[in-house]
Coordinates of C-alpha atoms and ligand atoms in Angstrom, one line a residue:
M1 CA -29.5 10.4 -3.5
S2 CA -28.3 13.7 -2.3
D3 CA -30.2 16.9 -2.2
P4 CA -28.7 19.1 -4.9
V5 CA -28.6 22.2 -2.7
S6 CA -27.0 20.3 0.2
V7 CA -23.4 21.0 1.1
A8 CA -21.1 18.1 0.2
L9 CA -18.7 16.7 2.8
L10 CA -15.9 17.3 0.4
D11 CA -16.1 19.4 -2.7
L12 CA -13.1 19.8 -5.0
R13 CA -13.3 22.0 -8.0
G14 CA -10.6 22.2 -10.7
V15 CA -7.8 21.1 -8.3
R16 CA -4.3 21.3 -9.7
K17 CA -1.0 20.2 -8.2
T18 CA 2.5 20.4 -9.6
F19 CA 5.8 19.2 -8.2
R20 CA 9.3 20.1 -9.2
T21 CA 11.3 17.3 -10.8
P22 CA 14.9 16.8 -9.7
E23 CA 15.9 18.9 -12.8
R24 CA 13.7 21.7 -11.3
Q25 CA 11.1 21.4 -14.0
E26 CA 7.4 21.6 -13.1
R27 CA 5.5 18.4 -13.4
T28 CA 1.7 18.5 -13.3
V29 CA 0.5 15.6 -11.2
L30 CA -3.2 16.7 -10.8
E31 CA -5.1 18.8 -13.3
G32 CA -8.8 19.8 -13.2
V33 CA -9.8 17.4 -10.5
D34 CA -13.6 17.7 -9.8
F35 CA -14.8 15.6 -7.0
R36 CA -17.7 15.5 -4.4
L37 CA -18.1 13.2 -1.5
E38 CA -21.7 13.4 -0.3
E39 CA -22.9 12.7 3.2
G40 CA -23.7 9.0 3.7
E41 CA -21.6 7.6 0.8
I42 CA -18.6 5.5 0.3
V43 CA -16.7 6.3 -2.8
A44 CA -13.8 4.3 -4.3
L45 CA -11.1 5.8 -6.4
L46 CA -9.3 3.5 -8.8
G47 CA -6.2 4.5 -10.7
K48 CA -2.7 3.5 -11.8
S49 CA 0.1 3.8 -9.4
G50 CA 1.7 7.2 -9.7
S51 CA -1.5 8.8 -11.0
G52 CA -1.6 11.2 -8.0
K53 CA -4.2 9.5 -5.8
S54 CA -2.2 9.8 -2.6
T55 CA -1.4 13.4 -3.4
L56 CA -5.1 14.1 -3.9
L57 CA -6.0 12.5 -0.5
R58 CA -3.2 14.6 1.2
I59 CA -4.7 17.7 -0.4
M60 CA -8.2 16.8 0.9
A61 CA -6.9 16.2 4.4
G62 CA -5.2 19.6 4.3
L63 CA -1.8 18.0 4.7
I64 CA -0.5 19.7 1.6
S65 CA -1.9 22.5 -0.5
A66 CA -3.0 22.5 -4.1
N67 CA -1.6 24.9 -6.7
G68 CA -5.0 25.7 -8.1
G69 CA -8.7 25.1 -7.7
D70 CA -10.8 24.9 -4.5
V71 CA -11.0 22.3 -1.8
L72 CA -14.0 22.6 0.4
Y73 CA -14.8 20.6 3.5
R74 CA -18.5 21.1 4.5
G75 CA -18.4 24.3 2.5
R76 CA -15.4 25.7 4.1
K77 CA -12.0 26.1 2.4
V78 CA -9.4 23.7 3.7
G79 CA -6.3 25.6 4.7
G80 CA -4.4 23.2 6.9
P81 CA -4.9 19.8 8.5
A82 CA -8.6 19.6 8.7
K83 CA -10.2 18.6 12.0
G84 CA -12.9 16.0 11.2
I85 CA -10.9 14.3 8.5
A86 CA -8.7 11.3 9.3
M87 CA -6.5 9.2 7.0
V88 CA -5.5 5.5 7.0
F89 CA -2.3 4.7 5.0
Q90 CA -1.2 1.6 3.2
S91 CA 2.0 1.1 5.3
F92 CA 1.0 0.8 8.8
A93 CA 3.3 3.6 10.0
L94 CA 3.0 2.6 13.6
F95 CA 5.6 3.7 16.2
P96 CA 7.5 0.5 17.0
W97 CA 8.4 1.6 20.5
L98 CA 4.8 2.3 21.5
T99 CA 2.2 -0.2 22.5
V100 CA -1.1 -0.5 20.7
Q101 CA -2.8 1.6 23.3
E102 CA -0.1 4.3 23.1
N103 CA -0.1 4.3 19.3
V104 CA -3.9 4.8 19.3
E105 CA -3.8 7.6 21.9
L106 CA -1.2 9.6 20.0
G107 CA -3.6 11.8 18.0
L108 CA -5.7 12.5 21.1
E109 CA -2.6 13.5 23.0
A110 CA -1.7 15.9 20.2
A111 CA -5.2 17.3 20.3
G112 CA -4.8 18.0 24.0
V113 CA -7.4 15.4 25.3
A114 CA -6.9 14.7 28.9
R115 CA -5.4 11.5 30.0
A116 CA -8.4 9.7 31.4
E117 CA -10.5 10.5 28.4
R118 CA -7.7 9.4 26.1
E119 CA -7.4 6.1 27.8
Q120 CA -11.2 5.5 27.7
R121 CA -11.6 6.5 24.0
A122 CA -8.6 4.5 22.8
G123 CA -9.8 1.5 24.8
D124 CA -13.2 1.7 23.3
V125 CA -12.0 2.0 19.7
I126 CA -9.5 -0.9 20.3
D127 CA -12.4 -3.1 21.3
L128 CA -14.5 -1.9 18.4
I129 CA -11.9 -2.7 15.8
G130 CA -11.4 -6.2 17.3
L131 CA -8.0 -5.7 19.1
G132 CA -9.3 -6.1 22.6
G133 CA -6.7 -7.8 24.7
Y134 CA -3.8 -6.4 22.6
E135 CA -3.6 -3.0 24.3
G136 CA -0.2 -3.7 25.7
A137 CA 1.3 -5.4 22.6
Y138 CA 4.0 -3.8 20.5
P139 CA 3.6 -3.5 16.7
K140 CA 6.3 -6.2 16.0
E141 CA 4.2 -8.7 18.0
L142 CA 1.2 -8.2 15.6
S143 CA 0.4 -9.7 12.2
G144 CA 0.0 -7.3 9.2
G145 CA -3.7 -7.5 9.6
M146 CA -3.7 -6.6 13.2
R147 CA -1.2 -3.8 12.6
Q148 CA -3.6 -2.3 10.0
R149 CA -6.4 -2.6 12.6
V150 CA -4.2 -0.4 14.8
G151 CA -4.0 2.0 11.8
F152 CA -7.8 2.1 11.6
A153 CA -8.1 2.5 15.4
R154 CA -5.7 5.5 15.2
A155 CA -8.0 7.2 12.7
L156 CA -11.3 6.2 14.3
V157 CA -10.3 7.3 17.8
M158 CA -10.5 10.9 16.4
R159 CA -14.2 10.3 15.6
P160 CA -13.7 11.5 12.1
D161 CA -16.5 13.0 10.0
V162 CA -14.7 11.9 6.8
L163 CA -12.4 8.9 6.5
L164 CA -9.8 8.9 3.8
L165 CA -8.4 5.4 3.2
D166 CA -5.2 5.2 1.1
E167 CA -5.0 1.6 -0.1
P168 CA -5.3 0.3 3.4
F169 CA -5.9 -3.3 2.4
S170 CA -3.3 -3.7 -0.3
A171 CA -0.4 -4.8 1.9
L172 CA -2.5 -7.5 3.4
D173 CA -3.1 -11.0 2.1
V174 CA -6.5 -11.7 0.5
L175 CA -8.3 -13.3 3.4
T176 CA -7.0 -10.8 6.0
S177 CA -8.0 -7.8 3.8
E178 CA -11.5 -9.2 3.2
T179 CA -12.1 -9.7 6.9
L180 CA -10.9 -6.2 7.8
R181 CA -13.0 -4.7 4.9
E182 CA -16.1 -6.6 6.1
D183 CA -15.5 -5.4 9.6
L184 CA -15.3 -1.8 8.4
I185 CA -18.5 -2.1 6.4
D186 CA -20.2 -3.5 9.5
L187 CA -19.1 -0.6 11.6
W188 CA -20.4 1.7 8.9
E189 CA -23.7 0.0 8.2
E190 CA -24.5 -0.4 11.9
R191 CA -23.5 3.2 12.6
K192 CA -21.0 2.3 15.3
I193 CA -18.7 5.0 14.0
P194 CA -19.7 8.7 13.6
T195 CA -18.1 8.9 10.2
K196 CA -20.4 10.4 7.5
G197 CA -18.4 9.7 4.4
I198 CA -15.6 7.4 3.3
L199 CA -13.2 7.8 0.3
L200 CA -11.2 4.6 -0.4
V201 CA -8.3 4.6 -2.8
S202 CA -7.7 1.1 -4.2
H203 CA -6.1 -0.6 -7.1
N204 CA -8.3 -3.6 -6.8
I205 CA -11.5 -3.5 -8.8
E206 CA -13.3 -6.1 -6.9
E207 CA -12.5 -4.4 -3.7
A208 CA -13.9 -1.1 -5.0
V209 CA -17.1 -2.7 -6.3
S210 CA -17.7 -4.6 -3.1
I211 CA -17.4 -1.6 -0.9
A212 CA -18.4 1.6 -2.7
D213 CA -21.6 3.3 -3.7
R214 CA -19.7 5.0 -6.5
V215 CA -16.5 3.9 -8.2
L216 CA -14.4 6.7 -9.8
V217 CA -11.7 5.9 -12.4
F218 CA -8.7 8.2 -12.1
S219 CA -6.5 8.9 -15.1
S220 CA -2.8 9.6 -15.1
D221 CA -0.6 12.3 -16.5
P222 CA -2.2 14.4 -15.3
G223 CA -4.4 12.7 -12.8
R224 CA -8.1 13.6 -12.9
V225 CA -11.5 11.8 -12.4
R226 CA -12.1 10.3 -15.8
A227 CA -15.3 8.2 -15.3
E228 CA -17.8 7.2 -12.7
I229 CA -19.9 4.1 -12.1
R230 CA -22.7 3.8 -9.6
V231 CA -22.9 0.5 -7.7
G232 CA -26.6 0.2 -6.9
L233 CA -26.3 -3.2 -5.1
P234 CA -27.3 -3.8 -1.5
R235 CA -24.6 -4.8 1.0
P236 CA -23.3 -7.4 1.7
R237 CA -22.6 -8.0 -1.9
D238 CA -22.0 -11.3 -3.6
P239 CA -19.0 -11.1 -5.8
E240 CA -20.2 -14.2 -7.7
S241 CA -23.6 -12.6 -8.6
P242 CA -24.2 -11.6 -12.3
A243 CA -25.0 -8.0 -11.3
F244 CA -21.7 -7.8 -9.4
R245 CA -19.7 -9.3 -12.3
Q246 CA -21.3 -7.0 -14.8
I247 CA -20.2 -3.9 -12.8
V248 CA -16.7 -5.3 -12.4
D249 CA -16.6 -5.8 -16.2
E250 CA -17.8 -2.2 -16.8
V251 CA -15.1 -0.8 -14.5
Y252 CA -12.5 -3.0 -16.1
T253 CA -13.4 -1.8 -19.6
L254 CA -13.3 1.8 -18.5
M255 CA -9.9 1.4 -16.8
T256 CA -8.3 -0.2 -19.8
A257 CA -9.9 2.1 -22.4
N258 CA -7.4 4.5 -24.0
V259 CA -4.9 3.8 -21.2
R260 CA -1.7 2.3 -22.4
G261 CA -0.4 -0.5 -20.3
G262 CA -3.8 -1.1 -18.6
V263 CA -4.5 -1.0 -14.9
G264 CA -1.2 -1.5 -13.1
G265 CA 1.6 -0.2 -15.4
A266 CA 4.7 -1.9 -16.5
Q267 CA 5.7 -3.4 -13.2
D268 CA 2.5 -5.4 -13.0
Q269 CA 3.4 -7.2 -16.2
L270 CA 6.2 -9.2 -14.6
T271 CA 5.6 -12.9 -14.6
L272 CA 6.7 -15.8 -12.4
G273 CA 9.6 -16.5 -14.6
Y274 CA 10.9 -12.9 -14.5
R275 CA 14.7 -13.0 -14.2
L276 CA 15.2 -11.3 -10.9
P277 CA 18.4 -9.2 -11.1
D278 CA 21.3 -10.9 -9.4
T279 CA 21.9 -8.7 -6.3
T280 CA 21.2 -8.5 -2.7
P281 CA 19.0 -6.2 -0.5
G282 CA 22.1 -4.9 1.2
K283 CA 23.6 -3.7 -2.1
L284 CA 20.4 -2.2 -3.3
E285 CA 20.1 -0.3 0.0
G286 CA 23.8 0.8 -0.4
L287 CA 23.2 2.2 -3.9
L288 CA 20.0 3.9 -2.9
E289 CA 21.8 5.6 0.0
T290 CA 24.5 6.8 -2.4
L291 CA 21.9 8.1 -4.7
A292 CA 20.0 9.9 -2.0
E293 CA 23.1 11.7 -0.6
P294 CA 25.3 14.5 -2.0
P295 CA 26.6 15.0 -4.6
F296 CA 23.6 13.2 -6.2
N297 CA 20.7 14.3 -3.9
G298 CA 18.3 11.9 -5.5
R299 CA 19.3 12.1 -9.1
A300 CA 22.4 10.8 -10.9
D301 CA 23.9 10.6 -14.4
L302 CA 24.5 6.9 -14.8
P303 CA 28.1 7.0 -16.0
Q304 CA 28.9 9.4 -13.2
L305 CA 27.3 7.1 -10.6
A306 CA 29.3 4.2 -12.0
E307 CA 32.5 6.2 -11.6
E308 CA 31.6 7.3 -8.1
T309 CA 30.7 3.8 -6.8
E310 CA 33.5 2.1 -8.7
L311 CA 31.1 -0.8 -9.5
E312 CA 31.3 -2.9 -12.7
D313 CA 28.6 -2.1 -15.2
D314 CA 27.0 -5.5 -15.0
I315 CA 26.7 -5.3 -11.2
L316 CA 25.4 -1.8 -11.5
F317 CA 22.8 -2.7 -14.1
H318 CA 21.5 -5.5 -11.9
L319 CA 21.2 -2.9 -9.1
F320 CA 19.4 -0.4 -11.3
E321 CA 17.0 -3.1 -12.4
G322 CA 16.4 -4.2 -8.9
L323 CA 15.6 -0.6 -7.7
R324 CA 13.4 -0.1 -10.8
V325 CA 11.3 -3.2 -10.4
L326 CA 10.9 -2.6 -6.7
G327 CA 9.7 0.9 -7.4
L328 CA 12.5 2.5 -5.4
A329 CA 14.2 4.3 -8.4
R330 CA 13.3 5.2 -12.0
I331 CA 15.5 5.5 -15.0
A332 CA 15.0 8.0 -17.8
A333 CA 17.2 9.7 -20.4
G334 CA 20.4 8.3 -19.0
D335 CA 19.7 9.4 -15.4
I336 CA 18.5 7.5 -12.4
F337 CA 16.1 9.1 -10.0
I338 CA 15.0 8.1 -6.6
T339 CA 11.2 7.7 -6.3
A340 CA 8.9 8.8 -3.5
A341 CA 8.9 5.2 -2.4
G342 CA 12.7 5.1 -2.5
R343 CA 12.8 8.3 -0.5
A344 CA 10.4 6.9 2.1
F345 CA 12.7 3.7 2.3
I346 CA 15.8 5.8 2.8
D347 CA 14.1 8.0 5.5
A348 CA 12.9 4.9 7.5
D349 CA 14.6 3.1 10.3
D350 CA 15.8 -0.4 9.8
S351 CA 12.7 -2.3 10.8
T352 CA 10.4 0.0 8.8
R353 CA 12.8 -0.5 5.8
K354 CA 12.2 -4.2 6.1
E355 CA 8.5 -3.7 6.2
L356 CA 8.6 -1.4 3.1
F357 CA 10.8 -3.9 1.3
A358 CA 8.4 -6.7 2.2
E359 CA 5.5 -4.6 0.9
T360 CA 7.1 -3.8 -2.5
L361 CA 8.4 -7.3 -2.9
L362 CA 5.0 -8.9 -2.4
R363 CA 3.4 -6.3 -4.6
N364 CA 5.9 -6.2 -7.5
I365 CA 7.7 -9.6 -7.6
P366 CA 5.3 -12.4 -8.6
L367 CA 7.7 -15.1 -7.6
A368 CA 8.0 -13.7 -4.0
A369 CA 4.2 -13.3 -3.8
H370 CA 3.8 -16.9 -5.1
I371 CA 6.1 -18.4 -2.6
R372 CA 4.5 -16.6 0.2
R373 CA 1.0 -17.6 -0.9
V374 CA 2.0 -21.3 -1.1
L375 CA 3.5 -21.2 2.4
D376 CA 0.4 -19.4 3.8
E377 CA -1.9 -22.0 2.4
R378 CA 0.0 -25.1 3.4
R379 CA -1.0 -26.5 6.7
D380 CA 2.6 -26.9 8.0
H381 CA 3.6 -23.6 6.2
R382 CA 6.6 -25.4 4.6
A383 CA 7.5 -26.4 1.0
P384 CA 10.6 -27.9 -0.6
E385 CA 12.5 -25.5 -2.9
D386 CA 12.3 -28.1 -5.7
R387 CA 8.7 -27.4 -6.0
F388 CA 9.4 -23.8 -7.0
L389 CA 12.5 -24.8 -9.1
Q390 CA 10.3 -27.0 -11.2
E391 CA 7.8 -24.2 -11.8
L392 CA 10.6 -21.8 -12.7
Q393 CA 12.0 -24.4 -15.2
D394 CA 8.9 -23.9 -17.3
Y395 CA 10.3 -20.4 -18.0
L396 CA 14.0 -20.5 -17.4
T397 CA 17.0 -22.8 -18.0
D398 CA 17.9 -25.0 -15.0
G399 CA 20.9 -22.8 -14.1
E400 CA 18.8 -19.6 -14.4
A401 CA 16.0 -21.1 -12.4
E402 CA 18.4 -21.9 -9.5
R403 CA 19.9 -18.4 -9.6
V404 CA 16.5 -16.7 -9.7
L405 CA 15.1 -18.8 -6.8
E406 CA 18.3 -18.1 -4.8
T407 CA 17.8 -14.4 -5.3
A408 CA 14.1 -14.6 -4.4
I409 CA 15.1 -16.4 -1.2
T410 CA 17.7 -13.8 -0.3
W411 CA 15.3 -11.0 -0.8
G412 CA 12.4 -12.8 1.0
R413 CA 14.6 -13.6 4.0
Y414 CA 15.7 -10.0 4.3
A415 CA 12.0 -8.9 4.1
E416 CA 11.1 -11.6 6.6
I417 CA 8.2 -12.7 4.4
F418 CA 9.6 -16.3 4.5
D419 CA 12.6 -18.3 5.8
Y420 CA 14.8 -21.0 4.3
D421 CA 16.7 -23.9 5.8
Y422 CA 20.0 -24.3 3.9
N423 CA 20.5 -27.8 5.1
S424 CA 17.2 -29.3 4.0
G425 CA 16.4 -26.9 1.2
V426 CA 13.0 -26.2 2.7
L427 CA 11.2 -22.9 2.5
M428 CA 8.9 -21.9 5.4
L429 CA 7.0 -19.0 7.0
P430 CA 9.0 -17.2 9.6
E431 CA 8.3 -18.6 13.1
D432 CA 6.7 -15.4 14.4
V433 CA 4.3 -15.3 11.5
V434 CA 3.3 -18.9 12.1
E435 CA 2.7 -18.2 15.8
E436 CA 0.6 -15.2 14.9
M437 CA -1.5 -17.3 12.5
E438 CA -2.0 -20.0 15.1
A439 CA -3.0 -17.4 17.7
E440 CA -5.4 -15.9 15.2
D441 CA -6.8 -19.3 14.3
G442 CA -7.2 -20.1 18.0
R443 CA -9.2 -16.9 18.5
A444 CA -11.3 -17.6 15.4
E445 CA -12.4 -20.9 16.9
D446 CA -13.4 -19.3 20.2
Ligands
ADP501 P1 -0.4 7.4 -6.4 O1 -0.9 7.4 -5.0 O2 -1.6 7.4 -7.4 O3 0.4 6.1 -6.7 P2 1.1 9.7 -5.8 O4 0.1 10.7 -5.4 O5 1.9 9.0 -4.7 O6 0.5 8.6 -6.8 O7 2.2 10.3 -6.8 C1 1.9 10.9 -8.0 C2 3.1 11.5 -8.6 O8 3.6 12.6 -7.9 C3 4.3 10.5 -8.7 O9 4.9 10.6 -9.9 C4 5.2 11.0 -7.6 O10 6.5 10.6 -7.8 C5 4.9 12.5 -7.5 N1 5.1 13.0 -6.2 C6 4.4 12.7 -5.1 N2 4.8 13.4 -4.0 C7 5.8 14.2 -4.5 C8 6.7 15.1 -3.8 N3 6.5 15.4 -2.5 N4 7.6 15.7 -4.6 C9 7.8 15.4 -5.9 N5 7.0 14.5 -6.6 C10 6.0 13.9 -5.9
MG502 MG1 -0.6 6.1 -3.4

């Protein structure tokens, strides 16, 4: 329990943030956000996608400013990137041309730390986070889990007082994210890091309850802290225990109460048998680029876009649907808008685009996530396509099932989340992924 007169690590009062829509209207994303992070606590923030959680974190870190209210870090107003606060992002955002060591040293270099000290500190943190031996590796040689470890190392090397984690585990498979989460908790509990408070944004209730002292439920439109639940359980926590289950139930009830569409929004309601739109990543990319560039600059009237691209309506509608379910664009009142995710995709280089595509595919398309899960779990990491066709035939006609699976394969191959042999009709994990898994297994046995 905190002393009521003590100064909180972070103290937000009535924070408000508005953005301009492409039609130049003001849109209030955050309104009346009150929040305190006390010394010694881990707080989890749960909320729907698009509710403003990332925006709030960026405001706390001083990366963007609020339009109203106060943001205090240890009692002082935050007026720019705050020294002492570090962030870890969902997408790994590593520089592909730099090694692990160089990626980790970047922040220190920017802070003017001398070379010898940089090397020493980065080396120490790399060991601490379990990446020892990989100093010279490039991001593309690492698995998703290891890349995110680099993301953590980059934050921890700054010896942050406050750590802001923006869905850092959600791009990882279940086992990898659990391991990394447990490692982080160990570092925290054993005080191997100087960090005094952690704020974790998550959309996974179990994850929030297993890690946090308090779970905050964030509402949307506009975003603000709607409810709070204390988790008074000692760590490590047993997710099967009745006390744990009861808290999960409570959080779940709070999250769905008075919130249309429940936890994840419309996109999470897709099922395995969802008819993936008949299009290719290359065409999606092409349309998104057209949408981003003049004369559209991120927003287009649908008929006008049809005219400009000279595409048939049915082809165009498949493209719109594809961009929508992948979260890259949004359609409202006869217009199509590029989303923040779509903008990030457009601004990225080719390999990052693939990563972003993989991320949204696994997150939003149940069939893609299902295929990947099956391949992950199989000993030989291979499965005949017929296995998936049969499953799809529970939902779709035979012809549709084939078409949908073919689309999923095209998207998945582009994203490099799985591969496919056209001769044998066998789906498999990409070779480099299998090699990484074997390397990891080998080390786990050591
Ligand atoms: P969350 O992290 O909860 O998913 P975000 O903070 O990323 O939500 O976004 C909240 C809302 O604010 C979204 O509708 C998003 O499109 C919008 N938004 C975020 N950043 C900007 C920006 N720089 N300009 C315009 N709108 C933005
Ligand atoms: Mg976010």
